[in-house]
Every structure is written in structure tokens, then in C-alpha cells.
Amino acid sequence: MALSRRLFLETVGASLALSELTSSAAQDAGQADKDVVFGKGGDSDLHLDIYRPPAGAPSKRMAIVHFHGGGFAAGNKNGLADRLKPFTALGYVNIAAQYRLSGVAKWPAQIEDVKAAIRWTRASASSLGIDPRRIAVAGYSAGGHLALFAAGTQNRPEFEGKGGHAGVGTEVAACIAYYAVTGPAWEGFRRAFPLPEGSSDEAWRLATPGTYIKDFPPTVLHHGLADTTVPPDSSAEFLALLRGASVPAELHTFAGVPHEFVQHPEFAEATARLNDFFLERHVLNPRTYPPFGAGRGGGGRGGR
């Protein structure tokens, strides 16, 4: 009992210390290299912002490339700044990248810009201080669709575009998707998605991330159960697709929480830690676990 209590107290103490470190470092993680040109979208420059870990934070030597939401028609990379602070405090290089909105260009321009951002990140690995094999994508709402789509279509020439750094790979080590627009499960998908008017059913199928499920890397999903913009069922159904394809995947749901909940600092920090634990297990230090209770004499049922 004494040993168990001591271990419990040590664990709680370590968690509180990490919480204080993360919160303190997050307050200092707002500095960025702003509006760095990473490629071309048509005839226009595309820009990104780089958020680096603050002094004293651990270094994961890993980058996460983030894509904003806005129904494909609105939003910009600047709106991601605050929600990236917990990620930088945990030691990740974070990149908030621009992509062309639906009023500027039709599909597949958006995914071509996403791919260009991934290529730029890989080509810049040395200056960013990252391992080029450790690049993840993350997206929010419509940006979640783009992150998922990029994860499932790594190095597919029909989606690469000509935005720059030709020949550099677009493979990603993991995907993080917040309240993602995954396709037809969301009634507004066809109204918002930037496919040309009159596109065929086959074109819609090819613009849906689930079409490419067998090629996905480890993926973690987050969704508020009170989301009335993008239904939580869309993430639950996508999780089922991932698991059906034997892709390591998790879905974290939050009761009573609406769309865009990660704008709240507490949720940004909590989900960043969940993502960090997921990335540690599947990318940074890959490992598997035996069924819970196996070999420990406890006789407990195996975990899922």
C-alpha cells in the first residue's frame, strides 16, 4: 500500500510538473517566422508561419503542418496561432500553412497547396531542425478534410500539383483531425466543397478521404458531441473505416462541446497532450502493448 501510494503521488507530481511546464512554455510560444513563401498557388505566392519550440522546451525533431477551417471558403492561417502554443511547448515545430479558398480556385487546388506545404517542410528539414521522416499533418473542420486527404494520398501524382519542390515526397508519418469534414456524412459537404458545379458522382468519390483509407498512417480524431456544424458521427464512421483497414487510430470525443472547441485554451492544451501521447507511441517511439492484465497475475480482461 505504501509503495502504491508513493507511486501514485509521484505520478501526480510529475503530471502537475508537466502541466506547469507546458502552460508556462505555451505562454512564450507565440513568436513565429511569419509569411514565409513556400510555393505557388497558380500565379500567386503561398505563405506559411513557423512556430518553433521555446527555449527550454524539449525537442521532438518533428514537424506538424496545420490547415485552418472555414468551410473551404473562409479562414486563414493566422487564426491558428493560439491553438499551436501547446504543441510548441511540447517540443514540436508547428507550421500553419495557407491554401487557396474556394472563391479563388476549385478542387484540387486546395490539396495541391497542402502537398506543396508538406514538400516545403521536408525540403527545409535541416533548417527547421526536424527529421524529414517525422512530418505529420493536422487540420480543423474543412482543414481536417485536407489533412485526412493528404494522409491518404501520399505521393499520388494526380494531387501533387506544381506548387514547388518537385520530386520531394509528400508522405506523412501521422494525421490529426479536429471535427473534420470527412465527406457525405455531412449534409453541407456538397454545398461547401470546391468541386466544379456538375461534377460526377465519381469525382465526388475521388474527393473523399475515405476512398484512400488503405494508405493512411496512424490517425487521431477529435470531435465535440454537441457539434451541430459537422456531426460527430462523421468522425465515428471514419474511425470505423480506419480500424477496418487496420490503421492505428483513436477518436476522442467531448460531451457537451460544440464545433471549433479547440479555440478554448484548455481544450487546445488537453488535446495537444493526447496528440503528443499518440505520436510518441506511433511515430517517435513506436511500441505496442500486451492485453491489459496479461502476464501480471491479475486475471483481468484484455484491453481493446
CSV table of C-alpha atoms in Angstrom, one decimal:
chain,number,residue,atom,x,y,z
A,1,MET,CA,0.0,0.0,0.0
A,2,ALA,CA,2.8,2.4,0.9
A,3,LEU,CA,4.6,1.7,-2.4
A,4,SER,CA,1.4,2.1,-4.4
A,5,ARG,CA,0.6,5.4,-2.6
A,6,ARG,CA,4.2,6.6,-3.3
A,7,LEU,CA,3.9,5.7,-7.0
A,8,PHE,CA,0.6,7.5,-7.2
A,9,LEU,CA,1.9,10.6,-5.6
A,10,GLU,CA,5.0,10.6,-7.8
A,11,THR,CA,2.8,10.2,-10.9
A,12,VAL,CA,0.5,13.0,-9.8
A,13,GLY,CA,3.5,15.2,-9.0
A,14,ALA,CA,5.1,14.5,-12.4
A,15,SER,CA,1.8,15.3,-14.2
A,16,LEU,CA,1.5,18.6,-12.3
A,17,ALA,CA,5.1,19.5,-13.1
A,18,LEU,CA,4.4,18.8,-16.8
A,19,SER,CA,1.3,20.8,-16.7
A,20,GLU,CA,3.1,23.8,-15.2
A,21,LEU,CA,5.9,23.4,-17.7
A,22,THR,CA,3.5,23.2,-20.6
A,23,SER,CA,1.4,26.1,-19.5
A,24,SER,CA,4.4,28.3,-18.8
A,25,ALA,CA,6.1,27.4,-22.0
A,26,ALA,CA,2.9,27.9,-24.0
A,27,GLN,CA,2.8,31.5,-22.9
A,28,ASP,CA,6.2,32.0,-24.5
A,29,ALA,CA,5.5,30.1,-27.7
A,30,GLY,CA,3.7,32.8,-29.7
A,31,GLN,CA,6.7,34.0,-31.7
A,32,ALA,CA,6.8,32.9,-35.3
A,33,ASP,CA,8.5,33.3,-38.6
A,34,LYS,CA,5.6,34.9,-40.4
A,35,ASP,CA,4.6,34.8,-44.0
A,36,VAL,CA,7.4,32.6,-45.4
A,37,VAL,CA,6.8,31.8,-49.0
A,38,PHE,CA,6.6,28.0,-49.5
A,39,GLY,CA,5.3,27.7,-53.1
A,40,LYS,CA,3.0,28.9,-55.7
A,41,GLY,CA,-0.8,28.6,-56.0
A,42,GLY,CA,-1.4,29.4,-59.6
A,43,ASP,CA,0.4,32.7,-60.2
A,44,SER,CA,0.3,33.7,-56.5
A,45,ASP,CA,2.8,33.1,-53.7
A,46,LEU,CA,1.6,30.8,-50.9
A,47,HIS,CA,2.7,31.6,-47.3
A,48,LEU,CA,3.2,29.8,-44.0
A,49,ASP,CA,4.1,30.7,-40.4
A,50,ILE,CA,6.6,28.7,-38.5
A,51,TYR,CA,6.3,28.3,-34.7
A,52,ARG,CA,9.3,26.8,-33.0
A,53,PRO,CA,9.6,25.3,-29.5
A,54,PRO,CA,10.6,28.0,-26.9
A,55,ALA,CA,13.9,27.9,-25.1
A,56,GLY,CA,13.9,25.2,-22.5
A,57,ALA,CA,11.3,23.1,-24.2
A,58,PRO,CA,12.1,19.5,-25.3
A,59,SER,CA,12.8,18.9,-28.9
A,60,LYS,CA,10.9,16.2,-30.7
A,61,ARG,CA,12.6,16.8,-34.0
A,62,MET,CA,9.2,16.6,-35.6
A,63,ALA,CA,7.0,19.0,-37.5
A,64,ILE,CA,3.2,19.2,-37.7
A,65,VAL,CA,1.8,21.1,-40.6
A,66,HIS,CA,-1.6,22.6,-39.8
A,67,PHE,CA,-4.5,23.7,-42.0
A,68,HIS,CA,-7.3,26.0,-40.9
A,69,GLY,CA,-11.0,25.6,-41.2
A,70,GLY,CA,-13.7,27.8,-42.7
A,71,GLY,CA,-15.9,25.7,-44.9
A,72,PHE,CA,-13.2,25.9,-47.7
A,73,ALA,CA,-14.4,29.5,-48.3
A,74,ALA,CA,-13.1,31.5,-45.4
A,75,GLY,CA,-10.5,31.5,-42.6
A,76,ASN,CA,-6.7,31.9,-42.7
A,77,LYS,CA,-3.5,30.6,-41.1
A,78,ASN,CA,-3.4,33.5,-38.6
A,79,GLY,CA,-6.3,32.0,-36.8
A,80,LEU,CA,-4.2,29.0,-35.7
A,81,ALA,CA,-1.6,30.9,-33.7
A,82,ASP,CA,-3.0,30.4,-30.2
A,83,ARG,CA,-4.0,26.8,-30.6
A,84,LEU,CA,-0.5,25.9,-31.7
A,85,LYS,CA,1.1,27.1,-28.5
A,86,PRO,CA,0.7,23.9,-26.5
A,87,PHE,CA,2.2,21.9,-29.4
A,88,THR,CA,5.3,24.1,-29.5
A,89,ALA,CA,5.6,23.9,-25.7
A,90,LEU,CA,5.7,20.1,-26.1
A,91,GLY,CA,8.6,20.3,-28.5
A,92,TYR,CA,7.1,20.2,-31.9
A,93,VAL,CA,7.9,22.6,-34.8
A,94,ASN,CA,4.5,23.8,-36.0
A,95,ILE,CA,3.7,25.2,-39.4
A,96,ALA,CA,0.4,27.0,-40.2
A,97,ALA,CA,0.0,26.9,-44.0
A,98,GLN,CA,-2.2,28.9,-46.4
A,99,TYR,CA,-4.2,27.2,-49.1
A,100,ARG,CA,-6.4,28.7,-51.8
A,101,LEU,CA,-10.0,29.1,-50.8
A,102,SER,CA,-13.0,28.1,-53.0
A,103,GLY,CA,-13.6,31.6,-54.2
A,104,VAL,CA,-10.1,31.7,-55.7
A,105,ALA,CA,-9.7,28.2,-57.1
A,106,LYS,CA,-11.6,25.0,-57.5
A,107,TRP,CA,-10.6,21.5,-56.4
A,108,PRO,CA,-7.9,20.0,-56.5
A,109,ALA,CA,-6.1,23.4,-56.0
A,110,GLN,CA,-6.6,23.1,-52.2
A,111,ILE,CA,-4.9,19.7,-51.8
A,112,GLU,CA,-2.2,20.7,-54.3
A,113,ASP,CA,-1.4,23.6,-51.9
A,114,VAL,CA,-1.4,21.3,-48.9
A,115,LYS,CA,1.0,19.0,-50.7
A,116,ALA,CA,3.3,21.9,-51.6
A,117,ALA,CA,3.4,22.8,-47.9
A,118,ILE,CA,4.4,19.2,-47.0
A,119,ARG,CA,7.1,19.2,-49.7
A,120,TRP,CA,8.5,22.6,-48.4
A,121,THR,CA,8.6,21.3,-44.9
A,122,ARG,CA,10.5,18.1,-45.9
A,123,ALA,CA,12.9,20.1,-48.1
A,124,SER,CA,13.5,22.5,-45.2
A,125,ALA,CA,14.1,19.8,-42.6
A,126,SER,CA,17.6,20.8,-41.8
A,127,SER,CA,16.9,24.5,-41.2
A,128,LEU,CA,13.8,23.5,-39.1
A,129,GLY,CA,15.8,21.1,-37.0
A,130,ILE,CA,13.5,18.1,-37.7
A,131,ASP,CA,13.8,14.6,-39.0
A,132,PRO,CA,12.3,14.6,-42.6
A,133,ARG,CA,10.6,11.3,-41.7
A,134,ARG,CA,8.8,12.9,-38.9
A,135,ILE,CA,6.2,15.1,-40.5
A,136,ALA,CA,2.5,15.0,-39.5
A,137,VAL,CA,-0.5,16.9,-40.8
A,138,ALA,CA,-3.2,18.4,-38.7
A,139,GLY,CA,-6.5,20.1,-39.7
A,140,TYR,CA,-9.5,21.7,-38.3
A,141,SER,CA,-13.0,21.2,-39.8
A,142,ALA,CA,-12.5,21.8,-43.6
A,143,GLY,CA,-8.8,21.8,-42.9
A,144,GLY,CA,-9.4,18.4,-41.3
A,145,HIS,CA,-10.6,17.1,-44.6
A,146,LEU,CA,-7.4,18.4,-46.3
A,147,ALA,CA,-5.2,16.8,-43.6
A,148,LEU,CA,-7.0,13.5,-44.0
A,149,PHE,CA,-6.9,13.6,-47.7
A,150,ALA,CA,-3.2,14.4,-47.7
A,151,ALA,CA,-2.7,11.4,-45.3
A,152,GLY,CA,-4.4,9.0,-47.6
A,153,THR,CA,-2.9,10.2,-50.9
A,154,GLN,CA,0.8,10.4,-50.2
A,155,ASN,CA,2.9,10.8,-53.3
A,156,ARG,CA,-0.1,10.3,-55.7
A,157,PRO,CA,0.8,12.4,-58.8
A,158,GLU,CA,-2.7,13.4,-59.6
A,159,PHE,CA,-2.8,15.5,-56.4
A,160,GLU,CA,0.7,16.8,-56.2
A,161,GLY,CA,0.3,19.9,-58.3
A,162,LYS,CA,3.1,22.3,-59.4
A,163,GLY,CA,3.5,24.4,-56.3
A,164,GLY,CA,7.2,23.9,-55.9
A,165,HIS,CA,9.9,21.4,-54.7
A,166,ALA,CA,9.0,18.9,-57.4
A,167,GLY,CA,10.3,15.5,-56.7
A,168,VAL,CA,10.2,15.9,-52.9
A,169,GLY,CA,7.9,13.3,-51.2
A,170,THR,CA,4.6,14.1,-49.6
A,171,GLU,CA,4.5,11.1,-47.3
A,172,VAL,CA,3.4,11.9,-43.7
A,173,ALA,CA,4.0,10.0,-40.5
A,174,ALA,CA,0.7,10.7,-38.9
A,175,CYS,CA,-2.6,12.7,-39.2
A,176,ILE,CA,-4.5,14.7,-36.6
A,177,ALA,CA,-8.0,15.8,-37.5
A,178,TYR,CA,-10.3,18.0,-35.4
A,179,TYR,CA,-14.1,17.9,-36.1
A,180,ALA,CA,-13.1,17.0,-39.7
A,181,VAL,CA,-15.3,17.3,-42.8
A,182,THR,CA,-15.0,13.7,-44.0
A,183,GLY,CA,-17.4,13.7,-46.8
A,184,PRO,CA,-21.1,12.8,-47.4
A,185,ALA,CA,-21.8,12.2,-43.7
A,186,TRP,CA,-22.0,16.0,-43.5
A,187,GLU,CA,-25.0,17.3,-45.4
A,188,GLY,CA,-23.3,20.5,-46.2
A,189,PHE,CA,-20.3,18.8,-47.9
A,190,ARG,CA,-21.6,19.2,-51.4
A,191,ARG,CA,-22.6,22.8,-50.8
A,192,ALA,CA,-19.3,23.8,-49.4
A,193,PHE,CA,-16.7,21.6,-51.2
A,194,PRO,CA,-14.9,23.4,-54.1
A,195,LEU,CA,-15.6,20.8,-56.8
A,196,PRO,CA,-16.8,22.4,-60.1
A,197,GLU,CA,-20.5,22.5,-60.5
A,198,GLY,CA,-21.9,19.5,-62.2
A,199,SER,CA,-19.1,17.2,-61.1
A,200,SER,CA,-19.9,13.5,-61.4
A,201,ASP,CA,-20.5,11.1,-58.6
A,202,GLU,CA,-17.1,9.5,-59.3
A,203,ALA,CA,-15.5,12.9,-58.9
A,204,TRP,CA,-17.1,13.3,-55.5
A,205,ARG,CA,-16.0,9.8,-54.5
A,206,LEU,CA,-12.4,10.7,-55.5
A,207,ALA,CA,-12.6,13.8,-53.4
A,208,THR,CA,-13.5,11.9,-50.2
A,209,PRO,CA,-10.7,10.9,-47.9
A,210,GLY,CA,-12.2,7.5,-47.1
A,211,THR,CA,-11.7,6.4,-50.7
A,212,TYR,CA,-8.0,6.1,-49.8
A,213,ILE,CA,-8.3,4.6,-46.4
A,214,LYS,CA,-5.8,1.7,-47.0
A,215,ASP,CA,-2.9,4.1,-47.4
A,216,PHE,CA,-3.4,6.0,-44.1
A,217,PRO,CA,-0.7,6.5,-41.5
A,218,PRO,CA,-1.6,6.5,-37.8
A,219,THR,CA,-4.5,8.9,-37.3
A,220,VAL,CA,-6.1,10.6,-34.3
A,221,LEU,CA,-9.5,12.3,-34.4
A,222,HIS,CA,-11.2,14.7,-32.1
A,223,HIS,CA,-14.9,15.8,-32.0
A,224,GLY,CA,-17.3,17.5,-29.7
A,225,LEU,CA,-20.5,15.6,-29.2
A,226,ALA,CA,-22.6,18.8,-29.3
A,227,ASP,CA,-21.2,19.8,-32.7
A,228,THR,CA,-24.1,21.0,-34.9
A,229,THR,CA,-21.9,22.1,-37.8
A,230,VAL,CA,-20.1,18.8,-38.6
A,231,PRO,CA,-21.9,15.8,-37.0
A,232,PRO,CA,-19.9,13.7,-34.6
A,233,ASP,CA,-21.0,10.6,-36.5
A,234,SER,CA,-18.7,11.6,-39.3
A,235,SER,CA,-15.6,11.1,-37.1
A,236,ALA,CA,-17.1,7.9,-35.6
A,237,GLU,CA,-17.7,6.5,-39.1
A,238,PHE,CA,-14.2,7.5,-40.2
A,239,LEU,CA,-12.7,5.8,-37.2
A,240,ALA,CA,-14.5,2.6,-38.2
A,241,LEU,CA,-13.1,2.8,-41.7
A,242,LEU,CA,-9.6,3.3,-40.3
A,243,ARG,CA,-9.9,0.4,-38.0
A,244,GLY,CA,-11.4,-1.8,-40.7
A,245,ALA,CA,-8.2,-1.1,-42.7
A,246,SER,CA,-6.0,-1.9,-39.6
A,247,VAL,CA,-4.8,1.6,-39.4
A,248,PRO,CA,-3.7,2.6,-35.8
A,249,ALA,CA,-6.4,5.2,-34.9
A,250,GLU,CA,-8.1,6.9,-32.0
A,251,LEU,CA,-11.2,9.1,-31.6
A,252,HIS,CA,-11.5,11.4,-28.6
A,253,THR,CA,-15.0,12.8,-28.1
A,254,PHE,CA,-16.0,15.5,-25.7
A,255,ALA,CA,-19.5,15.6,-24.2
A,256,GLY,CA,-21.5,18.9,-24.5
A,257,VAL,CA,-18.8,20.5,-26.6
A,258,PRO,CA,-19.6,22.3,-29.9
A,259,HIS,CA,-17.7,22.8,-33.2
A,260,GLU,CA,-14.4,24.6,-33.0
A,261,PHE,CA,-14.0,23.8,-29.3
A,262,VAL,CA,-10.2,23.8,-29.6
A,263,GLN,CA,-10.3,27.6,-29.7
A,264,HIS,CA,-10.6,27.4,-26.0
A,265,PRO,CA,-7.1,27.2,-24.4
A,266,GLU,CA,-7.9,24.4,-22.0
A,267,PHE,CA,-9.1,22.2,-24.9
A,268,ALA,CA,-6.2,23.2,-27.1
A,269,GLU,CA,-3.8,22.1,-24.3
A,270,ALA,CA,-5.6,18.9,-23.4
A,271,THR,CA,-5.9,17.7,-27.0
A,272,ALA,CA,-2.3,18.6,-27.7
A,273,ARG,CA,-1.2,16.2,-24.9
A,274,LEU,CA,-3.5,13.5,-26.3
A,275,ASN,CA,-1.9,14.0,-29.7
A,276,ASP,CA,1.6,14.0,-28.1
A,277,PHE,CA,1.0,10.7,-26.4
A,278,PHE,CA,-0.4,9.2,-29.7
A,279,LEU,CA,2.6,10.5,-31.7
A,280,GLU,CA,5.0,9.1,-29.0
A,281,ARG,CA,3.5,5.7,-29.3
A,282,HIS,CA,3.2,5.5,-33.1
A,283,VAL,CA,5.9,7.8,-34.5
A,284,LEU,CA,8.6,8.9,-32.1
A,285,ASN,CA,9.0,5.8,-30.1
A,286,PRO,CA,6.8,3.1,-31.7
A,287,ARG,CA,5.6,0.4,-29.4
A,288,THR,CA,2.8,-2.0,-28.8
A,289,TYR,CA,1.2,-3.2,-25.5
A,290,PRO,CA,0.1,-6.6,-24.4
A,291,PRO,CA,-3.6,-7.0,-23.4
A,292,PHE,CA,-4.1,-5.3,-20.1
A,293,GLY,CA,-3.7,-7.8,-17.2
A,294,ALA,CA,-1.8,-10.4,-19.3
A,295,GLY,CA,1.1,-11.9,-17.6
A,296,ARG,CA,0.6,-9.8,-14.4
A,297,GLY,CA,-1.3,-12.3,-12.4
A,298,GLY,CA,-4.3,-10.0,-12.2
A,299,GLY,CA,-6.6,-12.2,-14.4
A,300,GLY,CA,-8.1,-9.0,-15.9
A,301,ARG,CA,-9.7,-8.9,-19.2
A,302,GLY,CA,-7.6,-7.8,-22.2
A,303,GLY,CA,-7.8,-4.2,-23.3
A,304,ARG,CA,-9.0,-3.3,-26.8
